[in-house]
XYZ file of C-alpha atoms in Angstrom:
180
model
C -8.364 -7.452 -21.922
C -6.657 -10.533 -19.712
C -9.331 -11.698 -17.217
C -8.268 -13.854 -14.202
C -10.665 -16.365 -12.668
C -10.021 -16.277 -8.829
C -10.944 -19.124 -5.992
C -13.984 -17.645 -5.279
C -16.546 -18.043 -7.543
C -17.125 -15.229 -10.003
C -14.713 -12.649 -8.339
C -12.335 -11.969 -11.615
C -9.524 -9.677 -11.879
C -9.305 -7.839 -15.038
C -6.190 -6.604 -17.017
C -7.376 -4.041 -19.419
C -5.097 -4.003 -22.776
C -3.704 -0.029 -22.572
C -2.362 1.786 -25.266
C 0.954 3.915 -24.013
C 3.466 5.787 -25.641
C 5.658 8.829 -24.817
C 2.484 11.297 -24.471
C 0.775 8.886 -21.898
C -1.799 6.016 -22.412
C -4.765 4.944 -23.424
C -7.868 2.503 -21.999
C -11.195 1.235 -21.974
C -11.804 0.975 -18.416
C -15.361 -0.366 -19.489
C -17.103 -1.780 -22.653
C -20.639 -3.661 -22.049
C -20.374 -6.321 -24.503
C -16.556 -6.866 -23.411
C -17.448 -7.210 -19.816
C -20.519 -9.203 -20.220
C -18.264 -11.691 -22.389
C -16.280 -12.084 -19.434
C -19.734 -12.639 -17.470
C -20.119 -9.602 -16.016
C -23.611 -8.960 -17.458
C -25.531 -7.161 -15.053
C -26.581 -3.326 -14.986
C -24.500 -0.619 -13.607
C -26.524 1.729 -11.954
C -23.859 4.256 -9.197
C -20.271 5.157 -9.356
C -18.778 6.012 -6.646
C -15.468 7.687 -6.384
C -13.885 7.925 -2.500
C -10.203 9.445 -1.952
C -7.956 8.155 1.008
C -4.477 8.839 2.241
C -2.097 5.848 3.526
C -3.194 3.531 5.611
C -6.631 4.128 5.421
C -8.471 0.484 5.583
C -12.087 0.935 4.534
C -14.465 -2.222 5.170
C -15.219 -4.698 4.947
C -18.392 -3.876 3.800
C -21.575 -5.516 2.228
C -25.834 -4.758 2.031
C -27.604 -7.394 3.310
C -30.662 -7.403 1.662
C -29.822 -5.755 -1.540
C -26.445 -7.055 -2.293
C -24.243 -5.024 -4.927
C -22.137 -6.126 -7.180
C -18.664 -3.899 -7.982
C -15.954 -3.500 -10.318
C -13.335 -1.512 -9.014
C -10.182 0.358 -9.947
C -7.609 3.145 -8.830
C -6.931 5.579 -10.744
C -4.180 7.434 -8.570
C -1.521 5.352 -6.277
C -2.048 1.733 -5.255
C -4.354 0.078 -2.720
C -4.135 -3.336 -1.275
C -8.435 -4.614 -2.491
C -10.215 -8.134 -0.782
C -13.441 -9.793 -1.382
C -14.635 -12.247 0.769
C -17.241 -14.685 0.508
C -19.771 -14.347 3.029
C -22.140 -16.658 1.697
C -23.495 -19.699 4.575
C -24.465 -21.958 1.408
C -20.958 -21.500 -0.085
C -18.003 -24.101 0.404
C -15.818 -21.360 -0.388
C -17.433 -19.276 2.978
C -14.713 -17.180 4.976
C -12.033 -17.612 1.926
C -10.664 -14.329 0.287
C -9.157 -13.044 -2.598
C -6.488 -9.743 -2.472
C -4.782 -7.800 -5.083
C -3.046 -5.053 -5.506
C -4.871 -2.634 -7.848
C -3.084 1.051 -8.889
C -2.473 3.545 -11.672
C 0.813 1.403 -12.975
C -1.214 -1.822 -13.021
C -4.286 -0.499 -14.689
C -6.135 -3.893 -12.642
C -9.977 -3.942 -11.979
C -11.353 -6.315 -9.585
C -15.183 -7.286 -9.929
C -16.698 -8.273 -6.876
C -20.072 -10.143 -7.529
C -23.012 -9.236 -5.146
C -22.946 -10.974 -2.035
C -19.153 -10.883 -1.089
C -18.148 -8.550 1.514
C -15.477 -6.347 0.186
C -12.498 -4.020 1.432
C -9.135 -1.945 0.584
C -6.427 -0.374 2.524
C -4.036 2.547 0.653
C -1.052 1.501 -0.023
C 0.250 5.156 -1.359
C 0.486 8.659 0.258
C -3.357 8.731 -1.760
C -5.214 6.722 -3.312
C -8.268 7.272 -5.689
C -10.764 4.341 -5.772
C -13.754 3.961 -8.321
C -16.675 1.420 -8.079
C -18.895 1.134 -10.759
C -21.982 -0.360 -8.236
C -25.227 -3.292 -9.472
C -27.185 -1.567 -7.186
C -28.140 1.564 -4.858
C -26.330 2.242 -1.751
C -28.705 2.256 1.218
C -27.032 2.779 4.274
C -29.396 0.895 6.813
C -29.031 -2.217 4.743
C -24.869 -1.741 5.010
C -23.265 -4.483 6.878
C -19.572 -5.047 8.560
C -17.311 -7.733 8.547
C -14.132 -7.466 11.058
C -10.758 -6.394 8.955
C -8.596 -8.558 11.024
C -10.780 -11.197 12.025
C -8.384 -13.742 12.766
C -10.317 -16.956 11.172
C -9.855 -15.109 8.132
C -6.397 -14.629 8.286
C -5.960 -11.655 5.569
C -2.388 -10.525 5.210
C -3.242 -7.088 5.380
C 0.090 -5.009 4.050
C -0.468 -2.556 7.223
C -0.882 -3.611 10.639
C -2.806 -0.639 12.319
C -5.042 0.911 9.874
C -7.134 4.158 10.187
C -10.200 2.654 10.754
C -13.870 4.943 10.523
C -15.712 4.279 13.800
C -18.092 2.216 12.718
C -15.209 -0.210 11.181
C -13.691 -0.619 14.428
C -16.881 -3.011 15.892
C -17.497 -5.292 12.569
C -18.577 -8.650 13.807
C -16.221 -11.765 12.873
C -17.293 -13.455 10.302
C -18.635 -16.396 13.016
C -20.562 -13.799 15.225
C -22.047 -12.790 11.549
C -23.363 -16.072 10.923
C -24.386 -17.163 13.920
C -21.446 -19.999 14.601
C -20.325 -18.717 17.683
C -19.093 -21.486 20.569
């Protein structure tokens, strides 16, 4: 597999090798000591699986307290996928990283803990798979705005279908406390 150091810190994209021919094709979308060469080396412990139709923008999303990390993929049609680091301490704070990841591309992205982390559907559907460092606890979910403009992420689709809880994501200022 290719894997592609990013300008945040520890956020990789990964190019799996795959095997094709006229019947179809062929690849490890995970192998623990191949992923932990790459420094990914910490346990997996949920996969999640969500289906979305175009134009569906889901986060950007984090746990405060209980950060996971996430290596994600599509395995049907092609979403638009950002990480962005969150972290105070960081001098790479409010910068992001986006990708295209689909079923032609075969592209993971892992997303470290403590980034925030989104996707919007490029396709008519989209399948999206997270293999997750830790348990999903919904009180300790947090929100970052999608199109918070200090951020300046070119999302590929300028009104998404947002959930309702999406819609009133702090800025990444209000989230830290640097407002004024």
């Amino acid at each position: 597999m290719k894997v592609i150091e990013t300008v945040l810190p520890g956020v990789l994209i990964i190019e799996p090798k795959v095997f094709g021919d006229a019947r179809g094709f062929f690849l490890e979308s995970f192998q623990v000591e191949r992923y932990r060469q790459a420094g990914i080396d910490l346990p997996f412990v949920q996969d999640n699986h969500s289906r979305s139709q175009r134009g569906v923008l889901r986060g950007l999303h984090f746990q405060r307290s209980r950060p996971q990390g996430k290596l994600v993929s599509v395995s049907r049609g092609a979403v638009y996928d950002v990480a962005v680091d969150i972290d105070p301490a960081s001098p790479t704070c409010g910068q992001f990283v986006g990708v295209e990841l689909s079923d032609d591309n075969h592209r993971q992205m892992w997303v470290p803990p403590g980034y925030a982390h989104g996707f919007c559907v490029l396709s008519e559907v989209a399948d999206f798979q997270y293999k997750c460092t830790d348990l999903y606890f919904p009180a300790d979910e947090g929100g970052l705005s999608w199109n918070d403009p200090d951020l300046n992420i070119p999302w590929p689709i300028a009104e998404p279908l947002l959930s309702e809880k999406d819609k009133h994501n702090p800025s990444l200022r209000t989230l830290l406390g640097r407002e004024g």
